[in-house]
GROMACS .gro file of C-alpha atoms in nm:
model
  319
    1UNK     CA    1   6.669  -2.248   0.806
    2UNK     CA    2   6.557  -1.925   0.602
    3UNK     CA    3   6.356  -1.867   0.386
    4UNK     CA    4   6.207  -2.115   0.125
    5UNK     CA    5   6.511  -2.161  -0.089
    6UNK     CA    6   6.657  -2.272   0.225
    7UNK     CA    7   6.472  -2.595   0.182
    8UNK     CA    8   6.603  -2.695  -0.083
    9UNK     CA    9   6.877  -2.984   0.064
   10UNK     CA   10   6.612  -3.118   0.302
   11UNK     CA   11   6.350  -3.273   0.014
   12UNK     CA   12   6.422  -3.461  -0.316
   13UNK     CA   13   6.150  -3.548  -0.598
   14UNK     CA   14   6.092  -3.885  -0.593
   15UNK     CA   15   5.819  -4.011  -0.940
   16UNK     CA   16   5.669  -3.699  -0.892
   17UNK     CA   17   5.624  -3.656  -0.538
   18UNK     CA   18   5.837  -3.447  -0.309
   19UNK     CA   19   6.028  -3.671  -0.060
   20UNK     CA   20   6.100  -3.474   0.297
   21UNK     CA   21   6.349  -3.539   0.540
   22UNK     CA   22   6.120  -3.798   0.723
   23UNK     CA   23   6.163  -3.997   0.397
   24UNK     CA   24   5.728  -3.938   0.338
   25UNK     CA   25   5.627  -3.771   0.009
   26UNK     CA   26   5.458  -3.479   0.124
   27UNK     CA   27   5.041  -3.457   0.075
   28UNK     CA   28   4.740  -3.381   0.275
   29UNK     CA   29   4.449  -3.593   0.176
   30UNK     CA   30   4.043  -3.550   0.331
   31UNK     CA   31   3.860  -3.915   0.384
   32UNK     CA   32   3.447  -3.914   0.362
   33UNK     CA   33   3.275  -3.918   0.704
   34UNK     CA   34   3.137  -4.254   0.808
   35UNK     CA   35   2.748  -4.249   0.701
   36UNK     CA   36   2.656  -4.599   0.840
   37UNK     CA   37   2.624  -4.570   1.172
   38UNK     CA   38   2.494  -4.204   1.309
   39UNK     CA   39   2.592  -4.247   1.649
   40UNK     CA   40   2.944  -4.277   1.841
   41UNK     CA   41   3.171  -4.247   1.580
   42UNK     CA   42   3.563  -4.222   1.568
   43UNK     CA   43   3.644  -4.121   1.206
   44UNK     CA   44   3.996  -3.994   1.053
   45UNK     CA   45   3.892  -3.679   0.835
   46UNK     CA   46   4.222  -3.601   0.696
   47UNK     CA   47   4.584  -3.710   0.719
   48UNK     CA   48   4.889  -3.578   0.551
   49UNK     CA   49   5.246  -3.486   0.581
   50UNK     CA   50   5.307  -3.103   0.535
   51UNK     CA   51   5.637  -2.900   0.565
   52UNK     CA   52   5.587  -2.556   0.684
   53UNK     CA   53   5.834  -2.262   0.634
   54UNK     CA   54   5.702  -1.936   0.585
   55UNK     CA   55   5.541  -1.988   0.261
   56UNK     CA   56   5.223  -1.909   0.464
   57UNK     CA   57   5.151  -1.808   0.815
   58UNK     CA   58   5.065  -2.102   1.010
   59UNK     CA   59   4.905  -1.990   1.357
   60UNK     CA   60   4.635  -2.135   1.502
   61UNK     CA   61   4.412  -2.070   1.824
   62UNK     CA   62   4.259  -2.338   1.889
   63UNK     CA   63   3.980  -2.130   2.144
   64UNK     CA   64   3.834  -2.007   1.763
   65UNK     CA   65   3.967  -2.248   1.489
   66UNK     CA   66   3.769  -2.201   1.169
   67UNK     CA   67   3.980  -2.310   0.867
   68UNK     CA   68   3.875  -2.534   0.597
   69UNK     CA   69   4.056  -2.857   0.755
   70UNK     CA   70   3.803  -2.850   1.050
   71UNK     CA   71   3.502  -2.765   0.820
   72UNK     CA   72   3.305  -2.988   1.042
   73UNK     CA   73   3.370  -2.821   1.380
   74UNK     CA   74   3.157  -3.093   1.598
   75UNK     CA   75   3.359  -3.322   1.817
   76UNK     CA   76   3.754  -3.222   1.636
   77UNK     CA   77   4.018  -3.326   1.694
   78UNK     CA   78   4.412  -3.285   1.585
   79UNK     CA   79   4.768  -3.490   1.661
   80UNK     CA   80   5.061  -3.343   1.526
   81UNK     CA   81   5.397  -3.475   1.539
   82UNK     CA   82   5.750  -3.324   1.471
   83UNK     CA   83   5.981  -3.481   1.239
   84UNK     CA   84   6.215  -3.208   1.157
   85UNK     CA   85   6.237  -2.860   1.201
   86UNK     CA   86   6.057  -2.724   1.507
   87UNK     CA   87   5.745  -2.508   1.593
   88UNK     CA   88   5.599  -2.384   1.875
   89UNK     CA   89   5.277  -2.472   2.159
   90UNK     CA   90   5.093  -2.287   2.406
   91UNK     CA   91   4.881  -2.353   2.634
   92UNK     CA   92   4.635  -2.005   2.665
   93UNK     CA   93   4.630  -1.745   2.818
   94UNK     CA   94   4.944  -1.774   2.939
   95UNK     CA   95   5.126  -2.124   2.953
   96UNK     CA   96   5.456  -2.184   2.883
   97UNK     CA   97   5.553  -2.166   2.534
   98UNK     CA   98   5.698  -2.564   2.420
   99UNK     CA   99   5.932  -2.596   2.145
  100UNK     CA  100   5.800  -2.839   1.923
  101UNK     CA  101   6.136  -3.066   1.838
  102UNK     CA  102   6.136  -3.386   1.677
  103UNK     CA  103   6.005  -3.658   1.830
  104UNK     CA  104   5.731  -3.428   2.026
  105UNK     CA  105   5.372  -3.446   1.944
  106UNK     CA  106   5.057  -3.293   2.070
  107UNK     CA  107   4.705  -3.411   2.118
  108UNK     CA  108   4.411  -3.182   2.136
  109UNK     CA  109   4.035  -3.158   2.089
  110UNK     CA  110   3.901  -2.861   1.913
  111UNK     CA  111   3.791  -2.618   2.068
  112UNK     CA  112   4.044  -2.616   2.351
  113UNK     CA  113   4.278  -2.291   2.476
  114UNK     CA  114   4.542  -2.414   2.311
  115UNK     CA  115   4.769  -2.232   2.023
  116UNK     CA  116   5.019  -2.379   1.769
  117UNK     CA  117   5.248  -2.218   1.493
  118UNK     CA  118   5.548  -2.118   1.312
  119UNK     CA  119   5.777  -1.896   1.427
  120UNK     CA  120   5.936  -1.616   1.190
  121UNK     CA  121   6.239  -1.788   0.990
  122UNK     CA  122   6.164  -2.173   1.067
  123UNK     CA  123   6.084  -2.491   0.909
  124UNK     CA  124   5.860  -2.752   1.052
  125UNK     CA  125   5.800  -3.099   0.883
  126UNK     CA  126   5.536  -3.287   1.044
  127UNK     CA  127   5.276  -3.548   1.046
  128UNK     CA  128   4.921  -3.473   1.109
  129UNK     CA  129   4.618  -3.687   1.194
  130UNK     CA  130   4.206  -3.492   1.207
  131UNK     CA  131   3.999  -3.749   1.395
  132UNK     CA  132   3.636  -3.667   1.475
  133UNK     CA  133   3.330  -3.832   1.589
  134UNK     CA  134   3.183  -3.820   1.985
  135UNK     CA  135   3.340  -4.153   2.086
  136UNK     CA  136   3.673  -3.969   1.897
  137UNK     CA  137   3.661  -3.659   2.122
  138UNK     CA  138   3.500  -3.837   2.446
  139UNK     CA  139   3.850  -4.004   2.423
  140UNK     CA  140   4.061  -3.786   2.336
  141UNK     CA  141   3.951  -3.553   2.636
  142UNK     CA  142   4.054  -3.881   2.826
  143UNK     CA  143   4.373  -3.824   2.730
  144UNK     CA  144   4.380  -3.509   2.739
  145UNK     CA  145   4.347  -3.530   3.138
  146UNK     CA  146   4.544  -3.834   3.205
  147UNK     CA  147   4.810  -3.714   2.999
  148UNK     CA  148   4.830  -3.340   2.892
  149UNK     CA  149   4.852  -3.230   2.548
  150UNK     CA  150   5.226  -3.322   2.475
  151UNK     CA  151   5.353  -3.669   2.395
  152UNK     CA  152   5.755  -3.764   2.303
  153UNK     CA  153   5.687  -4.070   2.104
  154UNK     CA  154   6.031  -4.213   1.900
  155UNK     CA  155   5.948  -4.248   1.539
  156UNK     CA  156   5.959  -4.619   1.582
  157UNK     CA  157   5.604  -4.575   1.820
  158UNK     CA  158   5.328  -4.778   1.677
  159UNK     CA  159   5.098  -4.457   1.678
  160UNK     CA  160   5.396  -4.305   1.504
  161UNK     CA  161   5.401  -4.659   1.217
  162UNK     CA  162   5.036  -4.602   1.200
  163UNK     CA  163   5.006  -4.274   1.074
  164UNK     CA  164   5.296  -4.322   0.844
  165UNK     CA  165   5.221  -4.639   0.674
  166UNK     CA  166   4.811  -4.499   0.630
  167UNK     CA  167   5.026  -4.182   0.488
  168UNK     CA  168   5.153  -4.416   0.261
  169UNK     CA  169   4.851  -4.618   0.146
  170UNK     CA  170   4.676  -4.336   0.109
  171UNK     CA  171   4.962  -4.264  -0.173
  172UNK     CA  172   4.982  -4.561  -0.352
  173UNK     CA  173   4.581  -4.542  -0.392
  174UNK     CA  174   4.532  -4.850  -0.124
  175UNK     CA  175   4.262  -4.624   0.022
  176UNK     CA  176   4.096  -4.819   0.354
  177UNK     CA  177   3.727  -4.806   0.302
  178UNK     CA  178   3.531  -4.638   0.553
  179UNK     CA  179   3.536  -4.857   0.852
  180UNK     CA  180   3.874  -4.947   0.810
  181UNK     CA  181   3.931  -4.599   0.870
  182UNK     CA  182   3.773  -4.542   1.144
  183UNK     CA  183   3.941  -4.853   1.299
  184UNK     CA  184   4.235  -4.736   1.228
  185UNK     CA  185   4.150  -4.399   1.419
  186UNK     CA  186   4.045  -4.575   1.694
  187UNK     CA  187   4.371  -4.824   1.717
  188UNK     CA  188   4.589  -4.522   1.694
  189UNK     CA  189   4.418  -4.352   2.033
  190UNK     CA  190   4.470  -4.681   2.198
  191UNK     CA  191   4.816  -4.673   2.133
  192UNK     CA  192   4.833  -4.388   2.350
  193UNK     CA  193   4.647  -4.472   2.586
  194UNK     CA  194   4.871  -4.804   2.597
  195UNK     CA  195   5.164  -4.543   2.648
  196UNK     CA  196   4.999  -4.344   2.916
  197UNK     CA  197   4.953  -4.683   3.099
  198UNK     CA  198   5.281  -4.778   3.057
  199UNK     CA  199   5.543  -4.527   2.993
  200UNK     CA  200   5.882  -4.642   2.848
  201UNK     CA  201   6.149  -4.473   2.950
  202UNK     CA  202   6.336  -4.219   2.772
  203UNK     CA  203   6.618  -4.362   2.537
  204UNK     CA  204   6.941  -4.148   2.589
  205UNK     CA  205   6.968  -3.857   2.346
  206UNK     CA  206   7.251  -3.990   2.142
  207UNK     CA  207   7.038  -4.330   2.052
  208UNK     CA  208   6.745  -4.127   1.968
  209UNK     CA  209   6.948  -3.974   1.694
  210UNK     CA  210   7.059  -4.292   1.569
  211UNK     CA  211   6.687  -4.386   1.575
  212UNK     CA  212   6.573  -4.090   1.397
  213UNK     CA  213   6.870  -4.158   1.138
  214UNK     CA  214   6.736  -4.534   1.080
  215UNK     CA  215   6.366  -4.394   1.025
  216UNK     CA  216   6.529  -4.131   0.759
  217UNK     CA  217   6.804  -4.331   0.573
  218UNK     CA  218   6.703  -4.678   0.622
  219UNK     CA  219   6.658  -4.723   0.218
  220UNK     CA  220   7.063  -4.651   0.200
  221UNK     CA  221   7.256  -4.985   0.165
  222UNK     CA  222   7.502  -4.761   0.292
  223UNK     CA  223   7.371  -4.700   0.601
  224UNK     CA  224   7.623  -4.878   0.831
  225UNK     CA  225   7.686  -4.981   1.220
  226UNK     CA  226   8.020  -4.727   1.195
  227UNK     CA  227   7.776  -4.422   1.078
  228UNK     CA  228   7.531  -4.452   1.358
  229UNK     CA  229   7.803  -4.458   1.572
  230UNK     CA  230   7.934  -4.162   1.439
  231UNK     CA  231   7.586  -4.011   1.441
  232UNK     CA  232   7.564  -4.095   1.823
  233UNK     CA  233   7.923  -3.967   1.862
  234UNK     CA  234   8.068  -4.262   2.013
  235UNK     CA  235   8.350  -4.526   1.958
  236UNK     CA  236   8.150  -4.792   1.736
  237UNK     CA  237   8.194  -5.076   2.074
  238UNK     CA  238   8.071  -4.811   2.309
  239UNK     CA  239   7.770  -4.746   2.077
  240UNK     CA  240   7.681  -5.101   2.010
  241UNK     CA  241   7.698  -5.163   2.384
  242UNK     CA  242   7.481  -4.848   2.486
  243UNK     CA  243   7.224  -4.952   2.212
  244UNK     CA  244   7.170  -5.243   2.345
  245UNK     CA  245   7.106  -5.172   2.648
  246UNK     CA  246   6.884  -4.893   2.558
  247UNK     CA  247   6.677  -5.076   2.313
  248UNK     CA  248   6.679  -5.465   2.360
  249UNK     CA  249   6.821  -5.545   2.020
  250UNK     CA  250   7.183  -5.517   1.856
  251UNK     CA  251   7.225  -5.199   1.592
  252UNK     CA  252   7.261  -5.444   1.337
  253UNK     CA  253   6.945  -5.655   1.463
  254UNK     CA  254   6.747  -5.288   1.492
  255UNK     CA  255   6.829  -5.181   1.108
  256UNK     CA  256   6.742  -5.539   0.991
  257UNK     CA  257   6.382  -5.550   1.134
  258UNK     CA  258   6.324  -5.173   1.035
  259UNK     CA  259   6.416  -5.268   0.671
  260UNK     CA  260   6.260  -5.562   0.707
  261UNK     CA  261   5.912  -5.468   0.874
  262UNK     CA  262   5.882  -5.161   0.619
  263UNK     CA  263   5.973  -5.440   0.324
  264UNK     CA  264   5.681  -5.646   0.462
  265UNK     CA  265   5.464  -5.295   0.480
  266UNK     CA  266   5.503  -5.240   0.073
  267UNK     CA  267   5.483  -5.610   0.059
  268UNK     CA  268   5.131  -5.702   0.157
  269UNK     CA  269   4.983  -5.354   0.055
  270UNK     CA  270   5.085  -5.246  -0.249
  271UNK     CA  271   5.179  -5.475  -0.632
  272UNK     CA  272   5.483  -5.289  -0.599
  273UNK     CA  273   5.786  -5.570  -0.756
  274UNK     CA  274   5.935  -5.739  -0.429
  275UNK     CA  275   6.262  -5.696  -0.630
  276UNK     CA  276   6.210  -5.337  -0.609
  277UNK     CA  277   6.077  -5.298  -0.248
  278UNK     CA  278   6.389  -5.549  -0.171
  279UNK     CA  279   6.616  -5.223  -0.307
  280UNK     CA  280   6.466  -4.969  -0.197
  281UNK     CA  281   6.421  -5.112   0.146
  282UNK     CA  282   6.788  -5.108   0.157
  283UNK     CA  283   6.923  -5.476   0.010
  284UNK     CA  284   7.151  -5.453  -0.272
  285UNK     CA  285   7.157  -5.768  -0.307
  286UNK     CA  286   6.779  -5.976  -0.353
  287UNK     CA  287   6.893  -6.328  -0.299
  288UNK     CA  288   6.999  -6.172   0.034
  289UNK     CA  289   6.680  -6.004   0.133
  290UNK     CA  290   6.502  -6.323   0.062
  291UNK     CA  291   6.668  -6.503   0.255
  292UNK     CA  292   6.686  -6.274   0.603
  293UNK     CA  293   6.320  -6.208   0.481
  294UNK     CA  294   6.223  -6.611   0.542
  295UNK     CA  295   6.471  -6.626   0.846
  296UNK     CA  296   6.300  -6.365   1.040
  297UNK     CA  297   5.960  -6.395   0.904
  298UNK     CA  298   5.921  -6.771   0.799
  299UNK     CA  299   5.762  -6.695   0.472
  300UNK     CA  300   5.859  -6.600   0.152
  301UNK     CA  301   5.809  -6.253   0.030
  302UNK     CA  302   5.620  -6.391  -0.237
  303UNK     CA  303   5.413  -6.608   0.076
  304UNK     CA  304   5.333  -6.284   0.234
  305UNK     CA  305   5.223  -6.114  -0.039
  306UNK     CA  306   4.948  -6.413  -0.092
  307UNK     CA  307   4.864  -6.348   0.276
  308UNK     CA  308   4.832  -6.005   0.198
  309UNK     CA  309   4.762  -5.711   0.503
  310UNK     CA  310   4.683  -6.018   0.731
  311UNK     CA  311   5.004  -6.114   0.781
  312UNK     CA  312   5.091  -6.020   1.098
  313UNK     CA  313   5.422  -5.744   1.125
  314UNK     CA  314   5.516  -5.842   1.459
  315UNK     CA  315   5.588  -6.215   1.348
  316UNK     CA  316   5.933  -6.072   1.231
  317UNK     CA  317   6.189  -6.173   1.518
  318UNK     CA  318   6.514  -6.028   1.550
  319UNK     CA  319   6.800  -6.140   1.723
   0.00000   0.00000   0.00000
């Protein structure tokens, strides 16, 4: 990809707001520091999803970062994760230079001799979490040392969810209030640690296309079992067979509880019309997604909505 006009097949505008390839309208949005409680905090500062590609120079040492996003230098620090495109990490003086592909994310408290950026010619979509406070960095440099800066996470990782569906909130003006938020930063660092502690292993290339595919296109009715398996590049009984084993769960099972648990998302936090979530979730047909909706969830959509953001997303069950 060159050049900004280059972009121009990878983002639509969606009601105003420019859609990227991740399927996120793209914004950057600052949160107000927790003024409550003084001492050991854990607070999200900003969160957004940017596309970079050359429109600026993005480079950043991270020995002597002093931009306006880390205004308040104390006890920093940044994830960023890779949804398209690809950029590039370091760890100073001289560490190996990472590409940063999809699915790769890094973790890092600021200051720390590490370096991040664009290179010359490229495009890099990505999501982006600022978390500070002392409790924030003291774990954080946890992590840091059990684990190392880089994380592949598939875009179906609950960190992954988390930052997306706040990303989302954030848009449709359900802003958390402060303590929300900084539960919300804290949840998302125990999600890694829960990964450091117990590592899945690494789905086979081809499936992790297919996954990133579901994540993009999901909202297409058209989406079918026949195109993943042409995006994996397999017969469609080979793919459905590899899946499976892979992941637990049948393609068809997989794509029904994405839909379904991204439904239930819009459902209980936003007054968006369930008839419109149900079609833009990726149901033509609403009598249909009511009806899978109470099979796998044992409520109505209308039910949940009562419940609200209480209702519990892992009490949809596939098959």
């Amino acid at each position: 990809m060159n050049g900004p006009n280059a972009i121009n097949s990878d983002y639509v505008l969606n009601d105003i707001r420019i859609v990227l390839k991740s399927g996120l309208p793209l914004n950057e949005s600052g949160f107000s520091r927790i003024r409550s409680y003084p001492e050991h905090r854990c607070d999200i500062i900003a969160e957004g999803i940017s596309l970079e590609y050359g429109q600026r120079r993005y480079d950043f040492n991270n020995q002597h970062r002093d931009d306006f996003a880390l205004h308040i230098k104390k006890n920093s620090c940044a994830f960023q994760y890779t949804f398209s495109g690809e950029g590039r990490f370091q760890t100073l003086p001289n560490g190996r230079i990472i590409r940063m592909t999809p699915g790769m994310g890094f973790l890092l408290p600021v200051p720390s001799p590490t370096r991040y950026w664009l290179p010359p010619g490229g495009a890099w979509e990505f999501g982006f979490l600022l978390i500070s406070g002392d409790m924030a960095h003291s774990l954080v440099t946890q992590l840091v040392r059990l684990h190392g800066y880089l994380w592949q996470l598939p875009v179906t990782h609950p960190a992954i969810d988390l930052l997306k569906h706040l990303h989302r909130r954030v848009l449709d003006r359900q802003i958390p209030d402060e303590f929300e938020v900084a539960a919300l930063a804290h949840r998302f660092l125990m999600e890694l640690f829960r990964t450091h502690r117990k590592p899945r292993a690494e789905v086979l290339p081809a499936i992790g296309r297919v996954i990133q595919l579901v994540d993009q296109d999901y909202h297409n009715p058209d989406l079918s079992i026949e195109r993943m398996a042409r995006e994996a590049g397999l017969s469609r009984h080979h793919f459905s067979r590899l899946f499976r084993r892979e992941t637990g769960s049948s393609p068809h099972a997989y794509l029904q509880y994405f839909r379904l648990q991204r439904a239930l998302n819009r459902i209980t936090n936003s007054k968006v019309p369930i008839k419109q979530i149900a079609l833009e979730s990726g149901y033509r047909d609403y009598a249909y997604f009511c009806k899978e909706f109470k099979r796998l969830t044992h409520q109505t959509p209308l039910s949940a909505r009562r419940i609200g953001d209480k209702f519990n997303l892992s009490a949809i069950h596939t098959e």
